[in-house]
Amino acid sequence: MRLAVAGGTGMAGAHITAVAHERGHEVVVLSRSTGVELLSGAGLQGRLEGVDAVIDATNVTTAKPDVSVSFFAGATKSLLRAEQLAGVRHHLALTIVGAEAAPDGYYAGKLVQERLVSTSDVPWTVLRTTQFHEYAAMMFHRSHAGAHVAPAGRVQPVALHEVAEHLVDLAEGEAAGRTTDLAGPREESLADMVRRYARAIGYRRPVPIVHTPGTLGRALRSGALLPGTTALRGVQTFSEWLDALPDA
Ligand SMILES: NC(=O)c1ccc[n+]([C@@H]2O[C@H](COP(=O)([O-])OP(=O)(O)OC[C@H]3O[C@@H](n4cnc5c(N)ncnc54)[C@H](OP(=O)(O)O)[C@@H]3O)[C@@H](O)[C@H]2O)c1
């Protein structure tokens, strides 16, 4: 198959691209560093010729709803328009379990993305997953006033290589609409994950627990971002992911 991975140079996108290559697919990577600016559409023309499916793993780092909505709406519209012109028969979006529980920050953009995809004429699949194991690293490195902190929360993190395998499986099949969610094997304390990650990379100072403000903080602490009982469960635990870190 010929697969396009939008955001194929990013954290999730690199895993998706690697899995697609391992399976012998031809991969077209769409990102600014490969000459495609999705918000303006610059560089996109001609890149989707002969593409069977597009997996969207693009992202913007923000907690602001307007920035998130503007990015995900812009990138999604641009991709769907180009897919229609090129006759692509399958668009896949990677989104987040429980996004509606915190609709006034970053997740606002994810909800708009899902709405645009699910009302598009391009046959589609939306896969929601829980936080990746890497979320612990992201939270640790996002320091507050120069200090590293560990946000309180209940999460069920999943391995990115399992997300990538599943997305490529889905891309190899027919468009499935909103498909079954994918989560990790067990619930973890986010604060504990961040502290264990800090120790694993050799950080020895205290990492205080904080309560993230607003709806995201409440969603994290209440368990609203945990998967339902019907979600698929991955295999790799957070501990196994941590043990496999190069710095561990
Ligand atoms: N983090 C989690 O725990 C989690 C959980 C579930 C789902 N997700 C979803 O997974 C997706 C991927 O997240 P990630 O953290 O892997 O992303 P990431 O590492 O931030 O990568 C973002 C990608 O998007 C590309 N990109 C950004 N702006 C672009 C633009 N204007 N035009 C073209 N390409 C652009 C970047 O490449 P260039 O910089 O070269 O343009 C990069 O390849 C997101 O949609 C996120 O919501 C994340």
PDB file of C-alpha atoms and ligand atoms in Angstrom:
ATOM      1  CA  MET A   1       0.000   0.000   0.000  1.00  0.00           C
ATOM      2  CA  ARG A   2       0.956   3.623  -0.338  1.00  0.00           C
ATOM      3  CA  LEU A   3       0.358   5.352   3.018  1.00  0.00           C
ATOM      4  CA  ALA A   4       0.748   9.014   3.863  1.00  0.00           C
ATOM      5  CA  VAL A   5       1.579   9.878   7.472  1.00  0.00           C
ATOM      6  CA  ALA A   6       0.814  13.494   8.317  1.00  0.00           C
ATOM      7  CA  GLY A   7       3.087  14.433  11.208  1.00  0.00           C
ATOM      8  CA  GLY A   8       5.240  11.413  10.343  1.00  0.00           C
ATOM      9  CA  THR A   9       8.317  13.081  11.864  1.00  0.00           C
ATOM     10  CA  GLY A  10       6.656  13.513  15.285  1.00  0.00           C
ATOM     11  CA  MET A  11       6.648  11.272  18.355  1.00  0.00           C
ATOM     12  CA  ALA A  12       3.684   9.102  17.301  1.00  0.00           C
ATOM     13  CA  GLY A  13       4.236   9.680  13.583  1.00  0.00           C
ATOM     14  CA  ALA A  14       7.783   8.283  13.654  1.00  0.00           C
ATOM     15  CA  HIS A  15       6.505   5.008  15.169  1.00  0.00           C
ATOM     16  CA  ILE A  16       3.682   4.809  12.607  1.00  0.00           C
ATOM     17  CA  THR A  17       6.123   5.447   9.760  1.00  0.00           C
ATOM     18  CA  ALA A  18       8.531   2.792  11.097  1.00  0.00           C
ATOM     19  CA  VAL A  19       5.776   0.163  11.399  1.00  0.00           C
ATOM     20  CA  ALA A  20       4.468   0.958   7.901  1.00  0.00           C
ATOM     21  CA  HIS A  21       7.985   0.590   6.464  1.00  0.00           C
ATOM     22  CA  GLU A  22       8.544  -2.703   8.338  1.00  0.00           C
ATOM     23  CA  ARG A  23       5.389  -4.056   6.715  1.00  0.00           C
ATOM     24  CA  GLY A  24       6.642  -3.114   3.257  1.00  0.00           C
ATOM     25  CA  HIS A  25       4.330  -0.169   2.628  1.00  0.00           C
ATOM     26  CA  GLU A  26       5.441   2.863   0.686  1.00  0.00           C
ATOM     27  CA  VAL A  27       5.285   5.863   3.025  1.00  0.00           C
ATOM     28  CA  VAL A  28       4.840   9.536   2.186  1.00  0.00           C
ATOM     29  CA  VAL A  29       5.663  11.747   5.174  1.00  0.00           C
ATOM     30  CA  LEU A  30       3.815  15.063   5.338  1.00  0.00           C
ATOM     31  CA  SER A  31       5.324  17.627   7.699  1.00  0.00           C
ATOM     32  CA  ARG A  32       6.954  21.028   7.491  1.00  0.00           C
ATOM     33  CA  SER A  33      10.393  19.410   7.577  1.00  0.00           C
ATOM     34  CA  THR A  34       9.473  17.381   4.482  1.00  0.00           C
ATOM     35  CA  GLY A  35       8.159  20.485   2.701  1.00  0.00           C
ATOM     36  CA  VAL A  36       4.450  20.389   3.575  1.00  0.00           C
ATOM     37  CA  GLU A  37       2.812  23.176   5.605  1.00  0.00           C
ATOM     38  CA  LEU A  38      -0.640  21.802   6.303  1.00  0.00           C
ATOM     39  CA  LEU A  39      -2.286  24.993   7.552  1.00  0.00           C
ATOM     40  CA  SER A  40      -1.680  26.827   4.290  1.00  0.00           C
ATOM     41  CA  GLY A  41      -1.643  23.661   2.187  1.00  0.00           C
ATOM     42  CA  ALA A  42       1.723  24.684   0.733  1.00  0.00           C
ATOM     43  CA  GLY A  43       3.639  21.736  -0.693  1.00  0.00           C
ATOM     44  CA  LEU A  44       0.688  19.352  -0.425  1.00  0.00           C
ATOM     45  CA  GLN A  45      -0.299  19.376  -4.075  1.00  0.00           C
ATOM     46  CA  GLY A  46       0.706  16.156  -5.823  1.00  0.00           C
ATOM     47  CA  ARG A  47       1.880  14.465  -2.593  1.00  0.00           C
ATOM     48  CA  LEU A  48      -1.241  12.305  -2.272  1.00  0.00           C
ATOM     49  CA  GLU A  49      -1.205  10.862  -5.799  1.00  0.00           C
ATOM     50  CA  GLY A  50      -1.754   7.093  -5.583  1.00  0.00           C
ATOM     51  CA  VAL A  51      -2.090   7.186  -1.773  1.00  0.00           C
ATOM     52  CA  ASP A  52      -4.505   4.579  -0.381  1.00  0.00           C
ATOM     53  CA  ALA A  53      -4.821   5.963   3.147  1.00  0.00           C
ATOM     54  CA  VAL A  54      -3.713   9.003   5.148  1.00  0.00           C
ATOM     55  CA  ILE A  55      -2.929   8.652   8.857  1.00  0.00           C
ATOM     56  CA  ASP A  56      -3.047  12.008  10.637  1.00  0.00           C
ATOM     57  CA  ALA A  57      -0.603  12.217  13.573  1.00  0.00           C
ATOM     58  CA  THR A  58      -0.025  15.970  13.457  1.00  0.00           C
ATOM     59  CA  ASN A  59       0.013  18.009  16.617  1.00  0.00           C
ATOM     60  CA  VAL A  60       0.355  21.441  18.156  1.00  0.00           C
ATOM     61  CA  THR A  61       1.672  21.952  21.702  1.00  0.00           C
ATOM     62  CA  THR A  62      -0.714  24.300  23.480  1.00  0.00           C
ATOM     63  CA  ALA A  63      -3.174  24.521  26.354  1.00  0.00           C
ATOM     64  CA  LYS A  64      -5.113  27.301  24.604  1.00  0.00           C
ATOM     65  CA  PRO A  65      -8.404  26.204  23.003  1.00  0.00           C
ATOM     66  CA  ASP A  66      -8.296  28.795  20.199  1.00  0.00           C
ATOM     67  CA  VAL A  67      -4.763  27.764  19.170  1.00  0.00           C
ATOM     68  CA  SER A  68      -5.691  24.080  19.294  1.00  0.00           C
ATOM     69  CA  VAL A  69      -8.953  24.540  17.351  1.00  0.00           C
ATOM     70  CA  SER A  70      -7.272  26.703  14.755  1.00  0.00           C
ATOM     71  CA  PHE A  71      -4.495  24.112  14.242  1.00  0.00           C
ATOM     72  CA  PHE A  72      -6.574  20.925  14.162  1.00  0.00           C
ATOM     73  CA  ALA A  73      -9.380  22.498  12.086  1.00  0.00           C
ATOM     74  CA  GLY A  74      -6.888  23.974   9.626  1.00  0.00           C
ATOM     75  CA  ALA A  75      -4.743  20.856   9.246  1.00  0.00           C
ATOM     76  CA  THR A  76      -7.745  18.509   9.034  1.00  0.00           C
ATOM     77  CA  LYS A  77      -9.589  20.612   6.429  1.00  0.00           C
ATOM     78  CA  SER A  78      -6.454  20.936   4.368  1.00  0.00           C
ATOM     79  CA  LEU A  79      -5.794  17.184   4.431  1.00  0.00           C
ATOM     80  CA  LEU A  80      -9.406  16.203   3.685  1.00  0.00           C
ATOM     81  CA  ARG A  81      -9.595  18.651   0.765  1.00  0.00           C
ATOM     82  CA  ALA A  82      -6.387  17.284  -0.749  1.00  0.00           C
ATOM     83  CA  GLU A  83      -7.560  13.693  -0.183  1.00  0.00           C
ATOM     84  CA  GLN A  84     -10.824  14.374  -2.011  1.00  0.00           C
ATOM     85  CA  LEU A  85      -8.966  15.879  -4.970  1.00  0.00           C
ATOM     86  CA  ALA A  86      -6.528  12.942  -5.107  1.00  0.00           C
ATOM     87  CA  GLY A  87      -9.237  10.274  -4.630  1.00  0.00           C
ATOM     88  CA  VAL A  88      -7.826   8.943  -1.327  1.00  0.00           C
ATOM     89  CA  ARG A  89     -10.286   6.409   0.104  1.00  0.00           C
ATOM     90  CA  HIS A  90      -9.399   6.375   3.791  1.00  0.00           C
ATOM     91  CA  HIS A  91      -8.531   9.074   6.359  1.00  0.00           C
ATOM     92  CA  LEU A  92      -7.454   7.991   9.849  1.00  0.00           C
ATOM     93  CA  ALA A  93      -7.251  10.323  12.840  1.00  0.00           C
ATOM     94  CA  LEU A  94      -5.500   9.652  16.150  1.00  0.00           C
ATOM     95  CA  THR A  95      -7.383  11.238  19.036  1.00  0.00           C
ATOM     96  CA  ILE A  96      -7.764  10.945  22.802  1.00  0.00           C
ATOM     97  CA  VAL A  97      -9.987   8.937  25.170  1.00  0.00           C
ATOM     98  CA  GLY A  98     -12.209  11.199  27.289  1.00  0.00           C
ATOM     99  CA  ALA A  99     -11.513  14.395  25.323  1.00  0.00           C
ATOM    100  CA  GLU A 100     -15.027  15.707  26.014  1.00  0.00           C
ATOM    101  CA  ALA A 101     -14.243  15.796  29.755  1.00  0.00           C
ATOM    102  CA  ALA A 102     -11.940  18.810  29.243  1.00  0.00           C
ATOM    103  CA  PRO A 103     -13.344  20.637  26.218  1.00  0.00           C
ATOM    104  CA  ASP A 104     -11.954  24.091  27.017  1.00  0.00           C
ATOM    105  CA  GLY A 105      -8.210  23.604  26.444  1.00  0.00           C
ATOM    106  CA  TYR A 106      -6.088  21.512  24.073  1.00  0.00           C
ATOM    107  CA  TYR A 107      -8.853  18.916  23.741  1.00  0.00           C
ATOM    108  CA  ALA A 108     -11.121  21.511  22.093  1.00  0.00           C
ATOM    109  CA  GLY A 109      -9.070  21.056  18.938  1.00  0.00           C
ATOM    110  CA  LYS A 110      -9.231  17.260  19.149  1.00  0.00           C
ATOM    111  CA  LEU A 111     -13.042  17.401  19.355  1.00  0.00           C
ATOM    112  CA  VAL A 112     -13.227  19.692  16.315  1.00  0.00           C
ATOM    113  CA  GLN A 113     -10.865  17.350  14.461  1.00  0.00           C
ATOM    114  CA  GLU A 114     -13.152  14.378  15.210  1.00  0.00           C
ATOM    115  CA  ARG A 115     -16.231  16.335  14.097  1.00  0.00           C
ATOM    116  CA  LEU A 116     -14.659  17.405  10.796  1.00  0.00           C
ATOM    117  CA  VAL A 117     -13.423  13.896  10.018  1.00  0.00           C
ATOM    118  CA  SER A 118     -16.711  12.209  10.891  1.00  0.00           C
ATOM    119  CA  THR A 119     -18.738  14.562   8.672  1.00  0.00           C
ATOM    120  CA  SER A 120     -16.343  14.339   5.738  1.00  0.00           C
ATOM    121  CA  ASP A 121     -17.044  12.672   2.394  1.00  0.00           C
ATOM    122  CA  VAL A 122     -13.722  10.836   2.673  1.00  0.00           C
ATOM    123  CA  PRO A 123     -14.273   7.414   4.303  1.00  0.00           C
ATOM    124  CA  TRP A 124     -12.791   7.662   7.790  1.00  0.00           C
ATOM    125  CA  THR A 125     -11.572   5.942  10.932  1.00  0.00           C
ATOM    126  CA  VAL A 126     -11.095   7.689  14.276  1.00  0.00           C
ATOM    127  CA  LEU A 127      -8.958   5.893  16.867  1.00  0.00           C
ATOM    128  CA  ARG A 128      -8.976   7.264  20.389  1.00  0.00           C
ATOM    129  CA  THR A 129      -6.167   6.143  22.662  1.00  0.00           C
ATOM    130  CA  THR A 130      -5.200   6.927  26.226  1.00  0.00           C
ATOM    131  CA  GLN A 131      -2.018   8.857  27.062  1.00  0.00           C
ATOM    132  CA  PHE A 132       1.220   7.389  25.752  1.00  0.00           C
ATOM    133  CA  HIS A 133       3.889   6.232  28.259  1.00  0.00           C
ATOM    134  CA  GLU A 134       5.869   9.243  26.982  1.00  0.00           C
ATOM    135  CA  TYR A 135       3.260  11.497  28.655  1.00  0.00           C
ATOM    136  CA  ALA A 136       5.276  11.097  31.889  1.00  0.00           C
ATOM    137  CA  ALA A 137       8.340  12.527  30.156  1.00  0.00           C
ATOM    138  CA  MET A 138       6.299  15.355  28.617  1.00  0.00           C
ATOM    139  CA  MET A 139       4.906  16.312  32.033  1.00  0.00           C
ATOM    140  CA  PHE A 140       8.350  16.144  33.672  1.00  0.00           C
ATOM    141  CA  HIS A 141      10.064  18.298  31.056  1.00  0.00           C
ATOM    142  CA  ARG A 142       7.258  20.892  31.157  1.00  0.00           C
ATOM    143  CA  SER A 143       8.776  22.638  34.176  1.00  0.00           C
ATOM    144  CA  HIS A 144       6.924  25.294  36.187  1.00  0.00           C
ATOM    145  CA  ALA A 145       8.957  28.350  37.210  1.00  0.00           C
ATOM    146  CA  GLY A 146      12.123  26.326  36.768  1.00  0.00           C
ATOM    147  CA  ALA A 147      10.915  23.411  38.918  1.00  0.00           C
ATOM    148  CA  HIS A 148       9.811  19.973  37.788  1.00  0.00           C
ATOM    149  CA  VAL A 149       6.406  18.922  39.092  1.00  0.00           C
ATOM    150  CA  ALA A 150       4.250  15.790  39.004  1.00  0.00           C
ATOM    151  CA  PRO A 151       0.568  16.420  38.173  1.00  0.00           C
ATOM    152  CA  ALA A 152      -1.939  14.320  40.095  1.00  0.00           C
ATOM    153  CA  GLY A 153      -4.093  12.145  37.876  1.00  0.00           C
ATOM    154  CA  ARG A 154      -5.408   8.725  36.941  1.00  0.00           C
ATOM    155  CA  VAL A 155      -4.231   7.464  33.548  1.00  0.00           C
ATOM    156  CA  GLN A 156      -3.901   4.135  31.757  1.00  0.00           C
ATOM    157  CA  PRO A 157      -0.893   4.735  29.496  1.00  0.00           C
ATOM    158  CA  VAL A 158      -0.260   2.803  26.306  1.00  0.00           C
ATOM    159  CA  ALA A 159       2.891   1.990  24.338  1.00  0.00           C
ATOM    160  CA  LEU A 160       3.371   4.060  21.206  1.00  0.00           C
ATOM    161  CA  HIS A 161       4.602   1.101  19.177  1.00  0.00           C
ATOM    162  CA  GLU A 162       1.320  -0.681  19.976  1.00  0.00           C
ATOM    163  CA  VAL A 163      -0.670   2.409  18.929  1.00  0.00           C
ATOM    164  CA  ALA A 164       1.340   2.497  15.692  1.00  0.00           C
ATOM    165  CA  GLU A 165       0.809  -1.227  14.970  1.00  0.00           C
ATOM    166  CA  HIS A 166      -2.920  -0.805  15.546  1.00  0.00           C
ATOM    167  CA  LEU A 167      -3.206   2.293  13.353  1.00  0.00           C
ATOM    168  CA  VAL A 168      -1.404   0.569  10.482  1.00  0.00           C
ATOM    169  CA  ASP A 169      -3.700  -2.481  10.924  1.00  0.00           C
ATOM    170  CA  LEU A 170      -6.662  -0.104  10.635  1.00  0.00           C
ATOM    171  CA  ALA A 171      -5.160   1.622   7.584  1.00  0.00           C
ATOM    172  CA  GLU A 172      -4.761  -1.771   5.894  1.00  0.00           C
ATOM    173  CA  GLY A 173      -8.511  -2.409   6.369  1.00  0.00           C
ATOM    174  CA  GLU A 174     -11.677  -0.590   5.359  1.00  0.00           C
ATOM    175  CA  ALA A 175     -12.756   2.705   6.952  1.00  0.00           C
ATOM    176  CA  ALA A 176     -14.308   1.790  10.310  1.00  0.00           C
ATOM    177  CA  GLY A 177     -15.773   5.081  11.622  1.00  0.00           C
ATOM    178  CA  ARG A 178     -15.252   5.655  15.342  1.00  0.00           C
ATOM    179  CA  THR A 179     -13.426   2.444  16.165  1.00  0.00           C
ATOM    180  CA  THR A 180     -12.844   0.748  19.539  1.00  0.00           C
ATOM    181  CA  ASP A 181     -10.612   2.763  21.881  1.00  0.00           C
ATOM    182  CA  LEU A 182      -7.097   1.542  22.676  1.00  0.00           C
ATOM    183  CA  ALA A 183      -5.618   1.794  26.180  1.00  0.00           C
ATOM    184  CA  GLY A 184      -2.651   0.473  28.093  1.00  0.00           C
ATOM    185  CA  PRO A 185      -2.787  -2.662  30.239  1.00  0.00           C
ATOM    186  CA  ARG A 186      -3.262  -1.037  33.674  1.00  0.00           C
ATOM    187  CA  GLU A 187      -4.179   2.149  35.485  1.00  0.00           C
ATOM    188  CA  GLU A 188      -1.274   4.211  36.845  1.00  0.00           C
ATOM    189  CA  SER A 189      -0.886   7.291  39.015  1.00  0.00           C
ATOM    190  CA  LEU A 190       0.381  10.065  36.724  1.00  0.00           C
ATOM    191  CA  ALA A 191       2.332  11.693  39.571  1.00  0.00           C
ATOM    192  CA  ASP A 192       4.009   8.367  40.326  1.00  0.00           C
ATOM    193  CA  MET A 193       4.873   7.903  36.632  1.00  0.00           C
ATOM    194  CA  VAL A 194       6.483  11.357  36.463  1.00  0.00           C
ATOM    195  CA  ARG A 195       8.531  10.725  39.621  1.00  0.00           C
ATOM    196  CA  ARG A 196       9.671   7.301  38.412  1.00  0.00           C
ATOM    197  CA  TYR A 197      10.623   8.792  35.039  1.00  0.00           C
ATOM    198  CA  ALA A 198      12.611  11.526  36.831  1.00  0.00           C
ATOM    199  CA  ARG A 199      14.529   8.910  38.842  1.00  0.00           C
ATOM    200  CA  ALA A 200      15.114   6.783  35.735  1.00  0.00           C
ATOM    201  CA  ILE A 201      16.857   9.665  33.957  1.00  0.00           C
ATOM    202  CA  GLY A 202      18.967  10.453  37.014  1.00  0.00           C
ATOM    203  CA  TYR A 203      17.048  13.474  38.396  1.00  0.00           C
ATOM    204  CA  ARG A 204      17.578  13.414  42.158  1.00  0.00           C
ATOM    205  CA  ARG A 205      15.723  16.501  43.411  1.00  0.00           C
ATOM    206  CA  PRO A 206      12.200  16.362  44.850  1.00  0.00           C
ATOM    207  CA  VAL A 207       9.365  16.424  42.306  1.00  0.00           C
ATOM    208  CA  PRO A 208       6.339  17.846  44.167  1.00  0.00           C
ATOM    209  CA  ILE A 209       2.832  16.727  43.309  1.00  0.00           C
ATOM    210  CA  VAL A 210       0.627  19.498  41.895  1.00  0.00           C
ATOM    211  CA  HIS A 211      -3.043  19.773  41.007  1.00  0.00           C
ATOM    212  CA  THR A 212      -3.414  20.906  37.404  1.00  0.00           C
ATOM    213  CA  PRO A 213      -6.032  23.705  37.402  1.00  0.00           C
ATOM    214  CA  GLY A 214      -9.254  23.752  35.401  1.00  0.00           C
ATOM    215  CA  THR A 215     -11.223  21.053  33.667  1.00  0.00           C
ATOM    216  CA  LEU A 216      -8.133  19.149  32.503  1.00  0.00           C
ATOM    217  CA  GLY A 217      -6.947  18.802  36.104  1.00  0.00           C
ATOM    218  CA  ARG A 218     -10.405  17.687  37.238  1.00  0.00           C
ATOM    219  CA  ALA A 219     -10.679  15.233  34.336  1.00  0.00           C
ATOM    220  CA  LEU A 220      -7.263  13.779  35.175  1.00  0.00           C
ATOM    221  CA  ARG A 221      -8.028  13.388  38.885  1.00  0.00           C
ATOM    222  CA  SER A 222     -11.580  12.074  38.478  1.00  0.00           C
ATOM    223  CA  GLY A 223     -10.608   9.265  36.120  1.00  0.00           C
ATOM    224  CA  ALA A 224     -12.544  10.764  33.180  1.00  0.00           C
ATOM    225  CA  LEU A 225      -9.564  10.068  30.900  1.00  0.00           C
ATOM    226  CA  LEU A 226      -9.554   6.355  31.743  1.00  0.00           C
ATOM    227  CA  PRO A 227     -10.820   3.872  29.137  1.00  0.00           C
ATOM    228  CA  GLY A 228     -14.211   2.183  29.296  1.00  0.00           C
ATOM    229  CA  THR A 229     -14.575  -1.548  29.840  1.00  0.00           C
ATOM    230  CA  THR A 230     -14.823  -2.291  26.108  1.00  0.00           C
ATOM    231  CA  ALA A 231     -11.501  -0.648  25.162  1.00  0.00           C
ATOM    232  CA  LEU A 232      -8.743  -2.773  23.658  1.00  0.00           C
ATOM    233  CA  ARG A 233      -5.845  -3.294  26.069  1.00  0.00           C
ATOM    234  CA  GLY A 234      -2.199  -3.054  25.032  1.00  0.00           C
ATOM    235  CA  VAL A 235       0.505  -5.238  26.544  1.00  0.00           C
ATOM    236  CA  GLN A 236       3.532  -3.129  27.522  1.00  0.00           C
ATOM    237  CA  THR A 237       3.284  -1.682  31.043  1.00  0.00           C
ATOM    238  CA  PHE A 238       4.727   1.669  32.087  1.00  0.00           C
ATOM    239  CA  SER A 239       7.390  -0.168  34.148  1.00  0.00           C
ATOM    240  CA  GLU A 240       8.473  -2.140  31.092  1.00  0.00           C
ATOM    241  CA  TRP A 241       8.619   1.051  29.034  1.00  0.00           C
ATOM    242  CA  LEU A 242      10.716   2.691  31.759  1.00  0.00           C
ATOM    243  CA  ASP A 243      13.090  -0.292  31.936  1.00  0.00           C
ATOM    244  CA  ALA A 244      13.621  -0.043  28.175  1.00  0.00           C
ATOM    245  CA  LEU A 245      14.598   3.659  28.284  1.00  0.00           C
ATOM    246  CA  PRO A 246      18.155   4.211  27.012  1.00  0.00           C
ATOM    247  CA  ASP A 247      19.010   6.256  30.143  1.00  0.00           C
ATOM    248  CA  ALA A 248      17.590   3.743  32.630  1.00  0.00           C
TER     249      ALA A 248
HETATM  250  N1  LIG B   1       0.572  12.532  23.862  1.00  0.00           N
HETATM  251  C1  LIG B   1      -0.366  11.644  24.122  1.00  0.00           C
HETATM  252  O1  LIG B   1      -0.349  11.013  25.196  1.00  0.00           O
HETATM  253  C2  LIG B   1      -1.474  11.394  23.097  1.00  0.00           C
HETATM  254  C3  LIG B   1      -2.467  10.456  23.384  1.00  0.00           C
HETATM  255  C4  LIG B   1      -3.427  10.175  22.402  1.00  0.00           C
HETATM  256  C5  LIG B   1      -3.393  10.845  21.178  1.00  0.00           C
HETATM  257  N2  LIG B   1      -2.430  11.776  20.951  1.00  0.00           N
HETATM  258  C6  LIG B   1      -2.412  12.454  19.635  1.00  0.00           C
HETATM  259  O2  LIG B   1      -1.307  11.980  18.889  1.00  0.00           O
HETATM  260  C7  LIG B   1      -1.024  12.940  17.857  1.00  0.00           C
HETATM  261  C8  LIG B   1       0.477  13.063  17.690  1.00  0.00           C
HETATM  262  O3  LIG B   1       1.032  13.656  18.853  1.00  0.00           O
HETATM  263  P1  LIG B   1       2.628  13.721  19.047  1.00  0.00           P
HETATM  264  O4  LIG B   1       2.863  14.158  20.455  1.00  0.00           O
HETATM  265  O5  LIG B   1       3.241  12.484  18.524  1.00  0.00           O
HETATM  266  O6  LIG B   1       2.998  14.932  18.063  1.00  0.00           O
HETATM  267  P2  LIG B   1       4.394  15.698  17.914  1.00  0.00           P
HETATM  268  O7  LIG B   1       5.525  14.853  18.398  1.00  0.00           O
HETATM  269  O8  LIG B   1       4.238  17.067  18.475  1.00  0.00           O
HETATM  270  O9  LIG B   1       4.535  15.799  16.316  1.00  0.00           O
HETATM  271  C9  LIG B   1       3.735  16.672  15.587  1.00  0.00           C
HETATM  272  C10 LIG B   1       3.947  16.421  14.108  1.00  0.00           C
HETATM  273  O10 LIG B   1       3.119  17.323  13.367  1.00  0.00           O
HETATM  274  C11 LIG B   1       3.919  17.995  12.392  1.00  0.00           C
HETATM  275  N3  LIG B   1       3.364  19.338  12.189  1.00  0.00           N
HETATM  276  C12 LIG B   1       3.118  20.276  13.146  1.00  0.00           C
HETATM  277  N4  LIG B   1       2.629  21.388  12.594  1.00  0.00           N
HETATM  278  C13 LIG B   1       2.544  21.151  11.260  1.00  0.00           C
HETATM  279  C14 LIG B   1       2.109  21.917  10.140  1.00  0.00           C
HETATM  280  N5  LIG B   1       1.655  23.177  10.293  1.00  0.00           N
HETATM  281  N6  LIG B   1       2.163  21.370   8.901  1.00  0.00           N
HETATM  282  C15 LIG B   1       2.643  20.107   8.737  1.00  0.00           C
HETATM  283  N7  LIG B   1       3.055  19.315   9.761  1.00  0.00           N
HETATM  284  C16 LIG B   1       3.016  19.845  10.999  1.00  0.00           C
HETATM  285  C17 LIG B   1       5.335  18.003  12.992  1.00  0.00           C
HETATM  286  O11 LIG B   1       6.344  18.062  12.009  1.00  0.00           O
HETATM  287  P3  LIG B   1       7.089  19.426  11.590  1.00  0.00           P
HETATM  288  O12 LIG B   1       7.482  20.122  12.860  1.00  0.00           O
HETATM  289  O13 LIG B   1       8.229  18.988  10.727  1.00  0.00           O
HETATM  290  O14 LIG B   1       6.080  20.179  10.821  1.00  0.00           O
HETATM  291  C18 LIG B   1       5.370  16.612  13.639  1.00  0.00           C
HETATM  292  O15 LIG B   1       5.688  15.638  12.665  1.00  0.00           O
HETATM  293  C19 LIG B   1      -1.717  14.251  18.273  1.00  0.00           C
HETATM  294  O16 LIG B   1      -2.794  14.499  17.410  1.00  0.00           O
HETATM  295  C20 LIG B   1      -2.203  13.966  19.698  1.00  0.00           C
HETATM  296  O17 LIG B   1      -3.413  14.625  20.000  1.00  0.00           O
HETATM  297  C21 LIG B   1      -1.468  12.066  21.855  1.00  0.00           C
END
